[in-house]
Short mmCIF file of N, CA and C in Angstrom, two decimals:
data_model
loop_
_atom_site.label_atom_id
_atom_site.label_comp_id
_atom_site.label_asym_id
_atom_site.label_seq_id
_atom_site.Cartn_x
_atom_site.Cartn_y
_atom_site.Cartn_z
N UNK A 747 100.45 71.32 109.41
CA UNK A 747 100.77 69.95 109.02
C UNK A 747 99.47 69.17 108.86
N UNK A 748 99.02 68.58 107.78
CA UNK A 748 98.30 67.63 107.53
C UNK A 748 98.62 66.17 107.81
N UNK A 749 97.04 65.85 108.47
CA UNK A 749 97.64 65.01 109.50
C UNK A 749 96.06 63.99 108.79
N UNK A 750 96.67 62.27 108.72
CA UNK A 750 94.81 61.80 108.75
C UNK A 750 95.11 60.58 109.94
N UNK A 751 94.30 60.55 110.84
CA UNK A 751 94.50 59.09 111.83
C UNK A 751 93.27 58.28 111.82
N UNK A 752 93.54 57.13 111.08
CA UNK A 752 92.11 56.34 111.31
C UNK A 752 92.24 55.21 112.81
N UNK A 753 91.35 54.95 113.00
CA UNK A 753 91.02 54.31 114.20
C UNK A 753 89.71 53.43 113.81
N UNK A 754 89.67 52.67 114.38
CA UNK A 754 88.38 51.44 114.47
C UNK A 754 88.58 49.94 114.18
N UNK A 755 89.57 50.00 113.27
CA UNK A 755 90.13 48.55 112.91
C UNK A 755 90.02 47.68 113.84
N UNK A 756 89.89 45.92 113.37
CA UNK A 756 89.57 45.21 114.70
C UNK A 756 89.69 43.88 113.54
N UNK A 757 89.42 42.78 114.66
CA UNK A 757 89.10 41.41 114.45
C UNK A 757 87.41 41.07 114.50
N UNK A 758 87.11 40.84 113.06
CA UNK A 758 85.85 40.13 113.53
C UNK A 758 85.46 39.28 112.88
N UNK A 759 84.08 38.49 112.91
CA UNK A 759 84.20 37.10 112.45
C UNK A 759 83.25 37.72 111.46
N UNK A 760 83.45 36.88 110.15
CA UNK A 760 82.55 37.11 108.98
C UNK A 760 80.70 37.52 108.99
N UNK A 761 80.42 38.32 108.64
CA UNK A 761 78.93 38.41 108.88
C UNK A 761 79.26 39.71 109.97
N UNK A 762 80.34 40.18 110.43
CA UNK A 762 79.75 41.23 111.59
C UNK A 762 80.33 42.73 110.71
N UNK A 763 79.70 43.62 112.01
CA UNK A 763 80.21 45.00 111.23
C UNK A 763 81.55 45.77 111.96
N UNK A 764 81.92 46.74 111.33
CA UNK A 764 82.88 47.88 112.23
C UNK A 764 82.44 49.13 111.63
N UNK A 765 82.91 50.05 112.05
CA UNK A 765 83.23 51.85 111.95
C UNK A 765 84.42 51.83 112.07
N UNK A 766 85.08 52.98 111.01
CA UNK A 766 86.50 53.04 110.95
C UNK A 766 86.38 54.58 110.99
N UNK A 767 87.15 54.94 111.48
CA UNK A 767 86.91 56.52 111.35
C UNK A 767 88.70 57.12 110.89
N UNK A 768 88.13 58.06 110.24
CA UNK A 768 89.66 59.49 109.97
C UNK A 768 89.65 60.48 110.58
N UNK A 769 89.97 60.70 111.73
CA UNK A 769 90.51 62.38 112.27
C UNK A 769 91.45 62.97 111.40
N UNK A 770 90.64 63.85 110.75
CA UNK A 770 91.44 64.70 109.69
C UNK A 770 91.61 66.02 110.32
N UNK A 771 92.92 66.78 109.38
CA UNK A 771 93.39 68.51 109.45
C UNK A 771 91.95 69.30 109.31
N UNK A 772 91.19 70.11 110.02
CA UNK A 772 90.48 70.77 109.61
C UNK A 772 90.32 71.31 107.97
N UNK A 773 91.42 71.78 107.88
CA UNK A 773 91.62 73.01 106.27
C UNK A 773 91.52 71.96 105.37
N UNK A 774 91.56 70.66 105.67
CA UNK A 774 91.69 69.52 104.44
C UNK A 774 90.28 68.77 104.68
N UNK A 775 89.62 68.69 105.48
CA UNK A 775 88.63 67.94 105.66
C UNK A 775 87.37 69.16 105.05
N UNK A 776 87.66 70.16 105.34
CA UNK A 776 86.77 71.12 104.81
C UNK A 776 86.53 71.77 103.18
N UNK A 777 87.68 71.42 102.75
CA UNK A 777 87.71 71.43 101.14
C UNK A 777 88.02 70.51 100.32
N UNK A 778 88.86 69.21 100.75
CA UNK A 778 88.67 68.57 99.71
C UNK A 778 88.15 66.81 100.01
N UNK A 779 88.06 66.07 98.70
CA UNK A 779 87.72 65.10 98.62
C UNK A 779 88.23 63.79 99.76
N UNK A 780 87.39 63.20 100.26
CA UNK A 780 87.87 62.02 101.24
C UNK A 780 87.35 61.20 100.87
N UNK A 781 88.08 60.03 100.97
CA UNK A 781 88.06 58.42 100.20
C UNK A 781 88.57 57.54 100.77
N UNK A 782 87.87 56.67 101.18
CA UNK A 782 88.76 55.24 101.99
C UNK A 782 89.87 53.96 100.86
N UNK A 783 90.15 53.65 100.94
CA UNK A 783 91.22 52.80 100.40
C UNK A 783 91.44 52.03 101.04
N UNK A 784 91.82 50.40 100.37
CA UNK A 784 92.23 49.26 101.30
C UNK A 784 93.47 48.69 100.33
N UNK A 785 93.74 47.74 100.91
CA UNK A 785 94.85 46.78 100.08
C UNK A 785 95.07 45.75 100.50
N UNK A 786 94.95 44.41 100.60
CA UNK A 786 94.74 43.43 101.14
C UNK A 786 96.58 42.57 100.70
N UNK A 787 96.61 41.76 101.19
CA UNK A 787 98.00 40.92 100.89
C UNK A 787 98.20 40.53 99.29
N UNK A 788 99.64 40.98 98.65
CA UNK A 788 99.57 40.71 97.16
C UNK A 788 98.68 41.00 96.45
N UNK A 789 98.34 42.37 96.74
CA UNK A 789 97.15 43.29 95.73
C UNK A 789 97.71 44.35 95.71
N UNK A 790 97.14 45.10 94.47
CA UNK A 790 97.53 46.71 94.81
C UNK A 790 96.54 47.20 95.75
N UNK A 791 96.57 48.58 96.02
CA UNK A 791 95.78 49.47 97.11
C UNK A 791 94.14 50.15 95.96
N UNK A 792 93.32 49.57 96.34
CA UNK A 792 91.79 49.71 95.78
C UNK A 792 91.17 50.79 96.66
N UNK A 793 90.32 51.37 95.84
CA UNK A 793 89.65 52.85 96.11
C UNK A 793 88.33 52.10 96.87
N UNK A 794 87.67 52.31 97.81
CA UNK A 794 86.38 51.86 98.33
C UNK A 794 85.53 52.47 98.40
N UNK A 795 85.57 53.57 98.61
CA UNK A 795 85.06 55.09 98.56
C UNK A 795 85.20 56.30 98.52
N UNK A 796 84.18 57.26 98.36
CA UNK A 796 85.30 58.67 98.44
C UNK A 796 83.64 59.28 98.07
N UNK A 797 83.69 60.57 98.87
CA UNK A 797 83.17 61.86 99.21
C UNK A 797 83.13 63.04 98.85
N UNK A 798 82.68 63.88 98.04
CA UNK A 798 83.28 65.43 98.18
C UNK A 798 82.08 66.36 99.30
N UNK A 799 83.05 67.55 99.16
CA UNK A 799 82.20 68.62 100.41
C UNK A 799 80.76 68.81 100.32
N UNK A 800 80.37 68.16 99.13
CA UNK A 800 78.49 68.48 99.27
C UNK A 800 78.01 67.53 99.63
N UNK A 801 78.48 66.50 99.73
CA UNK A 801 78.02 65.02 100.05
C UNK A 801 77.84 64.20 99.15
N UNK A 802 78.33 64.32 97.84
CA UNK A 802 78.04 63.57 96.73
C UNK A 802 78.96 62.05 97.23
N UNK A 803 78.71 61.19 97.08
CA UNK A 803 79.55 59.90 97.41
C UNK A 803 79.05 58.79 96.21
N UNK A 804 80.48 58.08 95.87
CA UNK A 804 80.30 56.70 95.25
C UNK A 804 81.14 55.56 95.96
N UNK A 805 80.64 54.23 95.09
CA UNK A 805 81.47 53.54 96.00
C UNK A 805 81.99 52.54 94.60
N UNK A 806 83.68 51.78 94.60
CA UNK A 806 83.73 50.76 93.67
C UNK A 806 82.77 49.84 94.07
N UNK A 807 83.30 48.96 93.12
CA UNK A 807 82.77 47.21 93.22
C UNK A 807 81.40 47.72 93.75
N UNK A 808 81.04 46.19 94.28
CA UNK A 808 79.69 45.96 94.63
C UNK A 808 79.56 46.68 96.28
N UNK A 809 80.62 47.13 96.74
CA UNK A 809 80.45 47.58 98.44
C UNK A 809 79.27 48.58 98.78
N UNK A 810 78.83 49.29 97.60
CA UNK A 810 77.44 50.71 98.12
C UNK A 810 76.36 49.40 98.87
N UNK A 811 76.44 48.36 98.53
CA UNK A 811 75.16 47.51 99.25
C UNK A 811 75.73 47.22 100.62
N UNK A 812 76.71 47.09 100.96
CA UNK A 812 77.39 46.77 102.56
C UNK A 812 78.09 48.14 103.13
N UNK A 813 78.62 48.50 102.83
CA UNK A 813 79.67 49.85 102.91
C UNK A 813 79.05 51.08 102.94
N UNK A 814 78.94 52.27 103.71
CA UNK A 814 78.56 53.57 103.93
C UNK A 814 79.66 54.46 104.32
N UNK A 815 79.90 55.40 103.20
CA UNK A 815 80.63 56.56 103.57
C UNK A 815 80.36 58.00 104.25
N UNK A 816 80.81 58.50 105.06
CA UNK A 816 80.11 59.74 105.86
C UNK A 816 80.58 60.46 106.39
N UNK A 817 80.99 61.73 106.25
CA UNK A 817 81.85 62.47 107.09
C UNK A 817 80.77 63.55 107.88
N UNK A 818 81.59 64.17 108.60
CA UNK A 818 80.94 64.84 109.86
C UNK A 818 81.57 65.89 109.87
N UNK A 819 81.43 67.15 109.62
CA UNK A 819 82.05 68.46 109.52
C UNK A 819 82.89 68.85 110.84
N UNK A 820 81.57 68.46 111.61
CA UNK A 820 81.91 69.37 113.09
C UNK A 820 83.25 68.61 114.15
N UNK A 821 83.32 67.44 113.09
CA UNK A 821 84.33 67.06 114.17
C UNK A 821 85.47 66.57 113.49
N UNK A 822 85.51 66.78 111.66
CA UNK A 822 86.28 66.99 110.89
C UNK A 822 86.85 65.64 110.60
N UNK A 823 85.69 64.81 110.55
CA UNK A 823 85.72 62.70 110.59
C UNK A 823 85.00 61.95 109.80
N UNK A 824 86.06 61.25 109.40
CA UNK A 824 85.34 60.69 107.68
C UNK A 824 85.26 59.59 108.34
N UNK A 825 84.12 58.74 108.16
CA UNK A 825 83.33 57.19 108.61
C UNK A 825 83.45 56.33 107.85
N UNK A 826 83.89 55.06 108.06
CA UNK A 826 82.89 54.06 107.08
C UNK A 826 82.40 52.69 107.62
N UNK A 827 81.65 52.72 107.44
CA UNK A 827 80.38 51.31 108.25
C UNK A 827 80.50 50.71 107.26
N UNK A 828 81.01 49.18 107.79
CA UNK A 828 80.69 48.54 107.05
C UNK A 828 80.48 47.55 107.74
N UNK A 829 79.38 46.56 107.38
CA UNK A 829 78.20 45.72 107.36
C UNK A 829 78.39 44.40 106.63
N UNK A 830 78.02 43.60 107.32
CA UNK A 830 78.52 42.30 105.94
C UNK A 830 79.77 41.79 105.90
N UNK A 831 80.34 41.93 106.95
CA UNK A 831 81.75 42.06 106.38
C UNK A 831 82.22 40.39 105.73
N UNK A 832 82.94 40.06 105.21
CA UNK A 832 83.37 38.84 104.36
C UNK A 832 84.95 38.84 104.48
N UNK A 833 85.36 37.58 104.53
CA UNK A 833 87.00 37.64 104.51
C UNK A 833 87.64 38.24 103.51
N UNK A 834 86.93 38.46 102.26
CA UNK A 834 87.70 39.03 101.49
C UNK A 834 87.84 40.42 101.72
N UNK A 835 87.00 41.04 102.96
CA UNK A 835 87.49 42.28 103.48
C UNK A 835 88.83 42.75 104.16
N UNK A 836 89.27 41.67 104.67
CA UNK A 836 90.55 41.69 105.39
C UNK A 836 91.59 42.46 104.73
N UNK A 837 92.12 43.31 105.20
CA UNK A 837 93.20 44.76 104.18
C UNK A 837 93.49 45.37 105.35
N UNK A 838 94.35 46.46 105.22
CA UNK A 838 94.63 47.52 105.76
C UNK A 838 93.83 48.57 104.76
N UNK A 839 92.99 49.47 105.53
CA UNK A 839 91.94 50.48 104.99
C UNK A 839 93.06 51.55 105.37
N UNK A 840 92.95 52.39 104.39
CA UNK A 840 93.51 53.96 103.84
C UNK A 840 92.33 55.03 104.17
N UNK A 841 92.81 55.97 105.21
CA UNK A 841 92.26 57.44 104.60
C UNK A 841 93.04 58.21 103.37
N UNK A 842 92.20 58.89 102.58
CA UNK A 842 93.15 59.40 101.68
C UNK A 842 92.49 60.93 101.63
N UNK A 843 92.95 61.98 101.06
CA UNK A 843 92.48 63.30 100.90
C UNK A 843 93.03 63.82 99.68
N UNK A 844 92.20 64.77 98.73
CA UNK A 844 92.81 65.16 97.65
C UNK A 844 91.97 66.47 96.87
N UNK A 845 92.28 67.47 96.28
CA UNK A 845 91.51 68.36 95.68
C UNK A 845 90.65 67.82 94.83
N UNK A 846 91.31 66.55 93.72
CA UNK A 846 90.49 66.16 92.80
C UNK A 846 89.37 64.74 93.11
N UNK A 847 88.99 65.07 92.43
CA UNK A 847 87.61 64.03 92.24
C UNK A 847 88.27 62.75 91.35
N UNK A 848 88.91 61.66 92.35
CA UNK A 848 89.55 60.78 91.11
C UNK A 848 89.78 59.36 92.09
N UNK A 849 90.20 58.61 91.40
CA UNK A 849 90.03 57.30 91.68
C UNK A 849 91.88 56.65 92.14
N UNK A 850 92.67 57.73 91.82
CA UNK A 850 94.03 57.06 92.53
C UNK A 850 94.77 58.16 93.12
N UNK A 851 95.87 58.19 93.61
CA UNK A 851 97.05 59.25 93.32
C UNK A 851 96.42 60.00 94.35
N UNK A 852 96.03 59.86 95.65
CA UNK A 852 95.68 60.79 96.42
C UNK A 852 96.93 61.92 96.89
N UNK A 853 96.96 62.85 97.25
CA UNK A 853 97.92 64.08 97.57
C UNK A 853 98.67 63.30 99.47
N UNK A 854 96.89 62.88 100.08
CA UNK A 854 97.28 62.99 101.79
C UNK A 854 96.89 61.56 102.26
N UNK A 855 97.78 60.77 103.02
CA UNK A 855 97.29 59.49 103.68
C UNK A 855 97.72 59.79 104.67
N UNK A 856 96.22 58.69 105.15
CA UNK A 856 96.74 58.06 106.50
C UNK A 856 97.83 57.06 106.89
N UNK A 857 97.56 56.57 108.13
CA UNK A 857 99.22 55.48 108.18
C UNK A 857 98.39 54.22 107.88
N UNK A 858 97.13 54.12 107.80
CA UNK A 858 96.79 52.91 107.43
C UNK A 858 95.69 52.05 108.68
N UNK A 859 94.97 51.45 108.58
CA UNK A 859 94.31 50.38 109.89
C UNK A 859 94.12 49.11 109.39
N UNK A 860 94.39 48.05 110.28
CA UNK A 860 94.29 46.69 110.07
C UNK A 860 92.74 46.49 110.05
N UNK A 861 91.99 45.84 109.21
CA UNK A 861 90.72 45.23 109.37
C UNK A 861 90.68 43.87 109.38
N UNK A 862 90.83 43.00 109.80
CA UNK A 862 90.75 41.24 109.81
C UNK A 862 89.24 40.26 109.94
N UNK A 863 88.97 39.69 108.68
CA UNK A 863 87.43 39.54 109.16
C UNK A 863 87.76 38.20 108.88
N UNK A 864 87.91 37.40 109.94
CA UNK A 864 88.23 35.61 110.73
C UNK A 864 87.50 34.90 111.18
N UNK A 865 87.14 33.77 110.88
CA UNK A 865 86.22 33.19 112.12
C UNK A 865 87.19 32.18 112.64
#
């Protein structure tokens, strides 16, 4: 069973950072593509980042200047730091997993994490 659980989500006030992490299935974290996703209130769900197994990474929008994507083999955990944060960060962030190299339609999600950036 493929499984993704993110953890890190939080309250913080504009200007600060978090780590969000994905405990992923081994067999899925080891072959295919991982990508964070958010969706904020009355939006669709936006791609933020995404990874494949060599380390190649991009990021939408303007986030590669605040935002870092990173996974960790050995413990089968996709990261993302982000820095800067701004209210317009506030979403529920997505792990997603998928064979292809693409920008929607992932195969595997997570259940989702609250991020709230408030002062």
């Amino acid at each position: 069973q493929v499984q993704l659980v993110e953890s890190g989500g939080d309250l913080v006030q504009p200007g600060g950072s978090l780590r969000l992490s994905c405990q992923a299935s081994r067999s899925i974290f080891e072959t295919y593509v991982m990508a964070w996703f958010r969706q904020s209130p009355g939006k669709e769900r936006e791609l933020v980042a995404r990874m494949d197994v060599s380390g190649y990474k991009d990021y939408q929008n303007t986030e590669k200047a605040r935002f870092t994507i990173s996974r960790d083999f050995a413990k089968s955990t996709l990261y993302l730091d982000m820095n800067g944060l701004k209210i317009e960060d506030t979403a529920v962030y997505y792990c997603a997993a998928d064979r292809a190299w693409q920008l929607k339609n992932y195969e595997y999600w997570g259940q989702g994490i609250q991020v709230t950036v408030s002062a």
